[in-house]
XYZ file of C-alpha atoms in Angstrom:
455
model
C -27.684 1.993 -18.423
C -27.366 1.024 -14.645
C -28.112 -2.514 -13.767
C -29.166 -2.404 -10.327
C -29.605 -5.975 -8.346
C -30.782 -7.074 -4.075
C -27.598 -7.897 -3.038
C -28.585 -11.471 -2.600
C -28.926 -11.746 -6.279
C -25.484 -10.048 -6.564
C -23.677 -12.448 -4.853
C -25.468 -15.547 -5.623
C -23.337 -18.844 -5.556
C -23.644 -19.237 -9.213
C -22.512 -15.788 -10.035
C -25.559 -15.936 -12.825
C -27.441 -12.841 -11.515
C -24.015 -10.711 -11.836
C -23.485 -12.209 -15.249
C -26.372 -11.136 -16.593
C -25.541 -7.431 -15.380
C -22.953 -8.178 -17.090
C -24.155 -9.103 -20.201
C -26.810 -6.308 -20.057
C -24.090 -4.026 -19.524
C -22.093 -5.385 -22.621
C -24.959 -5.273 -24.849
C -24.954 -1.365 -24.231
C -21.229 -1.158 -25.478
C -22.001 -3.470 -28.478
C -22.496 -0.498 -30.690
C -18.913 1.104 -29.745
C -17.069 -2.322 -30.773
C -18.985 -2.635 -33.853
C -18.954 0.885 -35.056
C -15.224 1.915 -33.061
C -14.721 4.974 -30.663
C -15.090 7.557 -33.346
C -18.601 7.333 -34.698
C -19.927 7.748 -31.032
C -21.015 10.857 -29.919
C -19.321 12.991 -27.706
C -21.735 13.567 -24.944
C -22.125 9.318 -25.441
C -18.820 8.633 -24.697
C -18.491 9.736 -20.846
C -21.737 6.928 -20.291
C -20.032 4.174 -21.757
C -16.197 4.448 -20.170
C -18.577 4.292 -16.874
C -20.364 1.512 -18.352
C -17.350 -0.136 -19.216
C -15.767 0.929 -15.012
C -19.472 -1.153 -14.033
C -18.343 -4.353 -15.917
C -14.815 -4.294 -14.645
C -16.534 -4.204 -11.059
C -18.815 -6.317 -11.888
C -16.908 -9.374 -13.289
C -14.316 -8.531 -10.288
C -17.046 -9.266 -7.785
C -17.943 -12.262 -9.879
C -14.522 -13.309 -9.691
C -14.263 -12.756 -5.840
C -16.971 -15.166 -5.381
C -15.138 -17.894 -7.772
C -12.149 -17.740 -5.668
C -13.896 -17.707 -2.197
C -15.596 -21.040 -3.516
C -12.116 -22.721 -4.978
C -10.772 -22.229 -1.245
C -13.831 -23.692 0.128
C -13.354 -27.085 -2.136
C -12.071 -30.113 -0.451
C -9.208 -30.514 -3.143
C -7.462 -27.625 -1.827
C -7.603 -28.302 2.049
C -4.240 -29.303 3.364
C -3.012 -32.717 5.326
C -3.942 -32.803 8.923
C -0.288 -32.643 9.365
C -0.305 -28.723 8.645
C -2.270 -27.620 11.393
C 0.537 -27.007 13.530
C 1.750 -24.484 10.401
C 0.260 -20.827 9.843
C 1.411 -20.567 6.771
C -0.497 -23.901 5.028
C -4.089 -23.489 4.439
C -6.698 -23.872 1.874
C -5.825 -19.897 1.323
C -1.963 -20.914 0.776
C -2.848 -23.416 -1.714
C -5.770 -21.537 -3.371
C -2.685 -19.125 -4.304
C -0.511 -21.618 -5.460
C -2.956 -22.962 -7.384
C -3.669 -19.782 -9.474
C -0.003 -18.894 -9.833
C 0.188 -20.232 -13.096
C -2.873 -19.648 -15.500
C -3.234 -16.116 -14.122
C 0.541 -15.181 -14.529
C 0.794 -13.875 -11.117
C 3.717 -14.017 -8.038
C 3.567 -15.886 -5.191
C 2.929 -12.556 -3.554
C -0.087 -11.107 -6.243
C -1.683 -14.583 -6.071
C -2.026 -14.569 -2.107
C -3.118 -11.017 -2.106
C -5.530 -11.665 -4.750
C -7.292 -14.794 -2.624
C -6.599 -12.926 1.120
C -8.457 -10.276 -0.183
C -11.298 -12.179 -2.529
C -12.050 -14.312 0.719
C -12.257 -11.221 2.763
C -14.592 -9.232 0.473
C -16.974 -12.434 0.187
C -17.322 -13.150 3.707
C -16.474 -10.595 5.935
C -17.554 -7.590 3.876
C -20.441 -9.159 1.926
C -22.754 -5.668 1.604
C -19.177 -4.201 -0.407
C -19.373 -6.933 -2.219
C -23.094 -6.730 -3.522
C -22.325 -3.319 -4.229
C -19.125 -3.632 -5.969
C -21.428 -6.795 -8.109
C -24.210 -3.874 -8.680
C -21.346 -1.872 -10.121
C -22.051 0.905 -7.782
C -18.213 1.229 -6.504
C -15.334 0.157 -8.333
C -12.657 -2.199 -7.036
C -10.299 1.017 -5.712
C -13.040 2.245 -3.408
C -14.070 -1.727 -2.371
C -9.917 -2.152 -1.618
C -10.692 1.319 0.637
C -13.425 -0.029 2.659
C -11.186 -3.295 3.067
C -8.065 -2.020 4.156
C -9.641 1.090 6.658
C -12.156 -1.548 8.057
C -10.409 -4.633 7.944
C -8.944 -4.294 11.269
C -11.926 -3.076 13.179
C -13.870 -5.030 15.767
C -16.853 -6.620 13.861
C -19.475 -4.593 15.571
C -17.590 -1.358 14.235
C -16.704 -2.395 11.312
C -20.137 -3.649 9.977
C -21.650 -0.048 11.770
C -19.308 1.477 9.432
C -20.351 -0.355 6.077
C -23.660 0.294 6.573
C -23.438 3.787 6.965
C -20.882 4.200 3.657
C -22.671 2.107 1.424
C -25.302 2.929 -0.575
C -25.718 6.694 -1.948
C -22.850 7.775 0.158
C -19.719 5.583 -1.313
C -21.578 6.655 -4.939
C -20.448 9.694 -4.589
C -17.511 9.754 -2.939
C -14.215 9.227 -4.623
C -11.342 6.718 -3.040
C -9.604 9.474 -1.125
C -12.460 11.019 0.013
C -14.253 7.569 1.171
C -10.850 6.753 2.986
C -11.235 10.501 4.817
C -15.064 9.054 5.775
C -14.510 5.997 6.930
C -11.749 7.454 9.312
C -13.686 9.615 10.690
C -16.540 7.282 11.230
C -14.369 4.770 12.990
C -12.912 7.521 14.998
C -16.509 8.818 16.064
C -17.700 5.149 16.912
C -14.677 3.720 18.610
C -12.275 6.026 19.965
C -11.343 3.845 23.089
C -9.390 1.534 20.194
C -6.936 4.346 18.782
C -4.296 2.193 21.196
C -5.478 -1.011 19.817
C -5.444 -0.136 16.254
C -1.660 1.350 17.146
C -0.376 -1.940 17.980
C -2.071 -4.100 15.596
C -0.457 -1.740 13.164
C 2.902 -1.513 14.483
C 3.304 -5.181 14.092
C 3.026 -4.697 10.035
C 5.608 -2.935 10.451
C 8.293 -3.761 7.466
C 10.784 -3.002 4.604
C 10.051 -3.761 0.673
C 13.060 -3.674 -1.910
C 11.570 -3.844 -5.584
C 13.392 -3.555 -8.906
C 12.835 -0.129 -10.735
C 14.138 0.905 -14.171
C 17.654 1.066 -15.473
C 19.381 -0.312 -12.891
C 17.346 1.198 -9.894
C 15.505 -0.005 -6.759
C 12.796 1.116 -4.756
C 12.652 1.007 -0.721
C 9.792 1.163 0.806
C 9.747 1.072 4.588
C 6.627 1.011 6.925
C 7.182 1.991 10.310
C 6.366 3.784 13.566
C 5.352 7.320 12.571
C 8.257 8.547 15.805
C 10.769 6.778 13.919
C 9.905 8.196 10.446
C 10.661 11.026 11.373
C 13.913 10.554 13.274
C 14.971 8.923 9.819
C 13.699 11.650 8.198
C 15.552 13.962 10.692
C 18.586 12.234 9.681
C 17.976 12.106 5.817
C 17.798 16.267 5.972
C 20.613 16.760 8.428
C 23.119 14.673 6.339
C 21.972 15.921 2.903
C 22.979 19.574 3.902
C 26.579 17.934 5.257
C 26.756 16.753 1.558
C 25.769 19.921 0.236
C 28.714 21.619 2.301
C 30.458 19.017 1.393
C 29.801 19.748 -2.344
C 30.226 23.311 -1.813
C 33.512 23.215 -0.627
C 34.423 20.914 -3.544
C 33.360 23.685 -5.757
C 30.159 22.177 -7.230
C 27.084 23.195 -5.036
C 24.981 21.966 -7.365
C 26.245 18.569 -8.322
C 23.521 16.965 -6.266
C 19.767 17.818 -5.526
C 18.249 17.659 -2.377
C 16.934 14.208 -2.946
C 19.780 12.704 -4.224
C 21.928 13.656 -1.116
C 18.985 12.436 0.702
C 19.228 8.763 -1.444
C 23.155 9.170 -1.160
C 22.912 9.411 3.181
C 20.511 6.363 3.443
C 23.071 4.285 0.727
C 25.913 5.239 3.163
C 24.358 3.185 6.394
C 24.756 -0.366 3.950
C 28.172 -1.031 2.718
C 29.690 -0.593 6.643
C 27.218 -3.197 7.708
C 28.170 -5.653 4.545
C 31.834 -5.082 5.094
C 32.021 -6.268 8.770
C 29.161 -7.934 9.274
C 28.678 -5.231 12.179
C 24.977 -3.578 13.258
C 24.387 -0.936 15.804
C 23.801 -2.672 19.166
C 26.557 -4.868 19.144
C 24.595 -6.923 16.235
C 25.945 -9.079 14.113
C 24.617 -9.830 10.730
C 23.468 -13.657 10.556
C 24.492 -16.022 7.881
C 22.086 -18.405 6.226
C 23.502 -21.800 5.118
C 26.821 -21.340 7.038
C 27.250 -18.416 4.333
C 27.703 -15.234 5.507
C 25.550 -12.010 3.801
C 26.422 -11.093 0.809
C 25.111 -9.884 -2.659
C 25.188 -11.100 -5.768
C 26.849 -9.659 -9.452
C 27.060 -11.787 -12.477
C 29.540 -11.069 -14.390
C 30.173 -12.759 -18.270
C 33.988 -13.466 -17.997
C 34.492 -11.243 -21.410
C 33.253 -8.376 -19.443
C 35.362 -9.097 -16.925
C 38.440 -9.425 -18.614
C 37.589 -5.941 -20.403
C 36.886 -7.702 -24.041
C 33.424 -7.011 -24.065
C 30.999 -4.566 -22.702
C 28.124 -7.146 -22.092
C 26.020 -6.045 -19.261
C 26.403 -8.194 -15.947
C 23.029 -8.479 -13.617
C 22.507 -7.865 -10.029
C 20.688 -10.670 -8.414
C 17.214 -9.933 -8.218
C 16.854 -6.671 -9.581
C 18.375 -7.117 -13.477
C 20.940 -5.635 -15.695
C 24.045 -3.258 -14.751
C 26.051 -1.229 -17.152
C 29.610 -3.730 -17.731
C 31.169 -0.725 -15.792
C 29.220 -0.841 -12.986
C 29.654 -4.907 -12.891
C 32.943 -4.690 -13.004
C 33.581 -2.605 -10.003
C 31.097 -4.548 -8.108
C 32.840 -7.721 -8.968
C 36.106 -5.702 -7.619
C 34.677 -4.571 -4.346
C 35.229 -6.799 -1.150
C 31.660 -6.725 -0.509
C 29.772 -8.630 -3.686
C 30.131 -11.956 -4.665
C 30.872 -12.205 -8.655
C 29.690 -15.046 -10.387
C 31.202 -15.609 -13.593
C 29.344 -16.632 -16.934
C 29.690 -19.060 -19.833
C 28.865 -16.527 -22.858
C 27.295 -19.553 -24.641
C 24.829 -21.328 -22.329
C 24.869 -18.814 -19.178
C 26.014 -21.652 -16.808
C 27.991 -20.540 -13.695
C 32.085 -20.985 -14.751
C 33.508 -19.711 -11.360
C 32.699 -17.678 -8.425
C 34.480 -14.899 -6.489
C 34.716 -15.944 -2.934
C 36.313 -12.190 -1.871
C 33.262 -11.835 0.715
C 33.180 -14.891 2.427
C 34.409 -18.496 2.407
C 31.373 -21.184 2.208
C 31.869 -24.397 3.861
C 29.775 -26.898 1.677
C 30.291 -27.073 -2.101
C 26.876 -28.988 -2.748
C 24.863 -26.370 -0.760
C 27.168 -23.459 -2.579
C 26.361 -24.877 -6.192
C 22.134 -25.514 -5.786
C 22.113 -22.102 -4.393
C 23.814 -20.700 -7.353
C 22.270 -22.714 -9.858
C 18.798 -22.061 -8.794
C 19.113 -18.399 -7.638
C 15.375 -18.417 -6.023
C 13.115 -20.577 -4.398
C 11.977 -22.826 -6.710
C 7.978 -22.651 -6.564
C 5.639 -21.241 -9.014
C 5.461 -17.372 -8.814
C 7.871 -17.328 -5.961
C 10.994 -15.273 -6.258
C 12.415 -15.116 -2.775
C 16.370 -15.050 -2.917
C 17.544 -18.961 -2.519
C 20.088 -17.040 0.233
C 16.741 -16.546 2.408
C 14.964 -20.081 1.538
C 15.492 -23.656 3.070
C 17.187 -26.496 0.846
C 14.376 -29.208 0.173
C 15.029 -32.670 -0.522
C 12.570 -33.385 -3.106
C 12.376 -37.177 -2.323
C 12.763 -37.223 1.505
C 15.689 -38.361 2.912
C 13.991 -40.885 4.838
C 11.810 -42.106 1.654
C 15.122 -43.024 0.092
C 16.295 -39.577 -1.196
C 19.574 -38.992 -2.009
C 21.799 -35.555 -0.767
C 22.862 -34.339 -4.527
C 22.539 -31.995 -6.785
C 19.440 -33.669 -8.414
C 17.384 -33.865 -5.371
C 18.286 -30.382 -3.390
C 16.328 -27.125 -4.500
C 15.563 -23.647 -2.500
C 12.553 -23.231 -1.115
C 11.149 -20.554 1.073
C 10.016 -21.450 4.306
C 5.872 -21.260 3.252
C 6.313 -23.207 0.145
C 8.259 -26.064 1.760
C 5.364 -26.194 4.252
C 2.900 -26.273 1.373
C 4.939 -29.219 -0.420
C 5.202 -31.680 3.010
C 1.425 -30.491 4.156
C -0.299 -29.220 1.316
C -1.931 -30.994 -1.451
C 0.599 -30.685 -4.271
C 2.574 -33.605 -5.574
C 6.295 -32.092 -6.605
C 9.311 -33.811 -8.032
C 12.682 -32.810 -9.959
C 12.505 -34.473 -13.405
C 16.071 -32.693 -13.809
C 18.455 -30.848 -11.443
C 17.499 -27.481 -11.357
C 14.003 -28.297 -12.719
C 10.898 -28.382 -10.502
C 7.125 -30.026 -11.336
C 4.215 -29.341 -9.251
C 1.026 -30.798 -9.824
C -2.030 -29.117 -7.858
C -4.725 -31.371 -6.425
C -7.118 -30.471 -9.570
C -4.665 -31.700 -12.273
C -2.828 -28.245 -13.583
C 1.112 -29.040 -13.670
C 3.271 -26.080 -13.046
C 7.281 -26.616 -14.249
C 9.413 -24.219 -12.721
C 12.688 -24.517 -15.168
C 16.043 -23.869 -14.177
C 17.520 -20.435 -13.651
C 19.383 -18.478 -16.329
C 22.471 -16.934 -14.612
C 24.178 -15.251 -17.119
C 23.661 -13.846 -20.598
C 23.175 -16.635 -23.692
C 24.465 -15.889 -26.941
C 22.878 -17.646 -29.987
C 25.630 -19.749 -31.822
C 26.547 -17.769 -35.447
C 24.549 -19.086 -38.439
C 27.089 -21.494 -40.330
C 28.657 -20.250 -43.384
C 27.177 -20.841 -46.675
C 29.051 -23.939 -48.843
C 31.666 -23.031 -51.086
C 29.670 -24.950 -54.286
């Protein structure tokens, strides 16, 4: 069954037209939750996995509209103070706000509201059709992200034309092919424009992968793709002559001599701090670049084979920790088997000038706000009581926070304090208290049960 609603009803303030879709919608699957999957019949089941797609859609839409609302509400808007700052906004603080009781990153949690806010108010006929349940949230994140950019005039020109019967029948990649070719057809004088509005997203991603791995994603000029690319192929067929005359032609594939070239242009860089261009590699804190291996001192010492971690990316095979921890360019941190605390630190890489500033940023690891995992290396250090309110310079007032996020805390509605070094509480302008607890550096072992009495 098909629920089908005017678009004003669909995106009503009170949501109560799309949660009765809902509901309607529901009431069709009742019989597959009361009876289970099997005792439906076969041609049945197809109409209810789309029935179930509709809800999704629908109660995403619904949501959309919840969130677009919570960034309207006075409680969220920032100090005066924070005009002066990009980065603070009822948006910002919207995010932070939902950090916590939907489990998200810093990162998710602004996507989620950037694009919520978009959907409701720039792209409000989407919308009522993603709350009819006539396009799921893939093909509403299409329309977004090809139209987003477009002059208004184009943009709504182009919505009008997709939605409807059109974007019913269309799947994501083929409503992505349309709407190109629509924008194309109604605005080619802006090919330019739309060049260097999307140049300047230009940017690099590192994410943890499994077993040790890393993804990196780069987005950049399509020219310089393919001069890295160009570079990529040439060197992986040096390695394979390389590996040929080594006897083993076949000891790598293509695309791990393709990996192993683009690994080669880092450790140069790390070692002497040298970039093409006469560039020098900054240093943040007075500390110079570096990258960080925890190590549990039994590993190191060879007694045990507990795994060390890489900072921000997770466990390491002891082997591979231990030649890390050897190599000039990694910073080791040793570990306290029994609580994980830092013990000592290698200082083979570089030489830091302030101990206080050295310790927070080891202790903490990350900036220290809710769903926020930037590096502390990359963050500013935050006196949690201002200095000039009284606060002191120690341990127990100093935390990491990145640039955004200390805006948020000075301008932003959130009251934050450190109940315990290492330990930070924010508490959002509608009541919900967020504790960020201190960082676990190294492995902790649970103490061995105590022997049983001799009588």
């Amino acid at each position: 069954m098909v629920i089908m609603l005017d678009a004003d009803e669909a995106v009503s303030n009170t949501g109560v037209s799309v949660v009765a879709a809902i509901r309607a919608e529901l009431s069709e699957l009742a019989t597959a939750d009361e009876f289970g999957p099997a005792a439906i019949k076969a041609d049945e089941l197809s109409s209810l996995i789309a029935s179930c797609q509709r809800v999704m859609s629908q109660a995403r839409a619904l949501q959309a509209g919840l969130i677009e609302e919570l960034v309207c509400r006075p409680e969220l808007a920032p100090a005066p103070s924070a005009s002066d700052y990009r980065s603070v906004c009822s948006e910002s603080c919207a995010a932070l706000e939902l950090t916590a009781p939907l489990a998200l990153t810093s990162g998710q949690a602004e996507y989620l509201v950037a694009e919520s806010v978009q959907l409701v108010r720039d792209f409000p006929a989407t919308h009522a059709a993603l709350a009819r349940g006539e396009i799921d949230e893939r093909r509403a994140r299409v329309i977004l992200a090809e139209l987003g950019r477009q002059h208004r005039d184009v943009a709504e020109a182009v919505e009008a034309a997709v939605i409807g019967r059109q974007v019913r029948e269309l799947n994501a990649r083929q409503l992505r092919s349309r709407l190109k070719s629509l924008v194309h057809r109604l605005a080619p004088e802006q090919a330019e424009e739309r060049r260097a509005r999307a140049e300047a997203d230009r940017r690099v991603r590192v994410s943890p992968a499994e077993d040790g791995m890393a993804w990196v994603e780069a987005l950049m000029r399509a020219e310089d793709a393919a001069a890295l690319e160009a570079v990529l192929d040439a060197g992986a067929k040096a390695l394979k002559r390389h590996d040929t005359a080594a006897g083993d032609p076949r000891a790598r594939t293509c695309d791990q001599r393709r990996a192993d070239v683009l690994v080669q242009l880092a450790p140069t860089a790390l070692a002497t701090g040298e970039m093409s261009e006469g560039l020098r590699l900054g240093a943040e804190h007075r500390r110079l670049v570096a990258v960080q291996v925890t190590v549990p001192l039994t590993t190191l010492a060879g007694l045990s084979e507990e795994p060390g971690e890489l900072a921000g990316y997770g466990p390491i095979p002891a082997r591979v920790a231990r030649e890390l921890a050897a190599a000039g360019i990694w910073q080791w941190l040793g570990t306290d088997p029994v609580n994980g605390a830092v013990l000592s630190h290698g200082r083979t890489r570089y030489t830091p000038t302030h101990d206080l500033v050295e310790h927070v940023l080891l202790r903490d690891r990350t900036c220290k706000a809710p769903g926020c995992a930037l590096p502390a290396t990359r963050c500013d250090l935050d006196h949690v009581r201002a200095f000039a309110d009284g606060g002191a310079t120690c341990a127990g007032n100093l935390t990491p926070l990145c640039r955004k996020h200390h805006l948020i805390k000075h301008h932003g509605p959130f009251v934050v304090d450190q109940p315990e070094p290492g330990t930070l509480r924010w508490t959002s302008p509608t009541g919900n208290t967020t504790v960020v607890g201190p960082a676990r550096v190294g492995p902790v072992h649970d103490p061995p049960e105590p022997d049983e009495p001799p009588f």
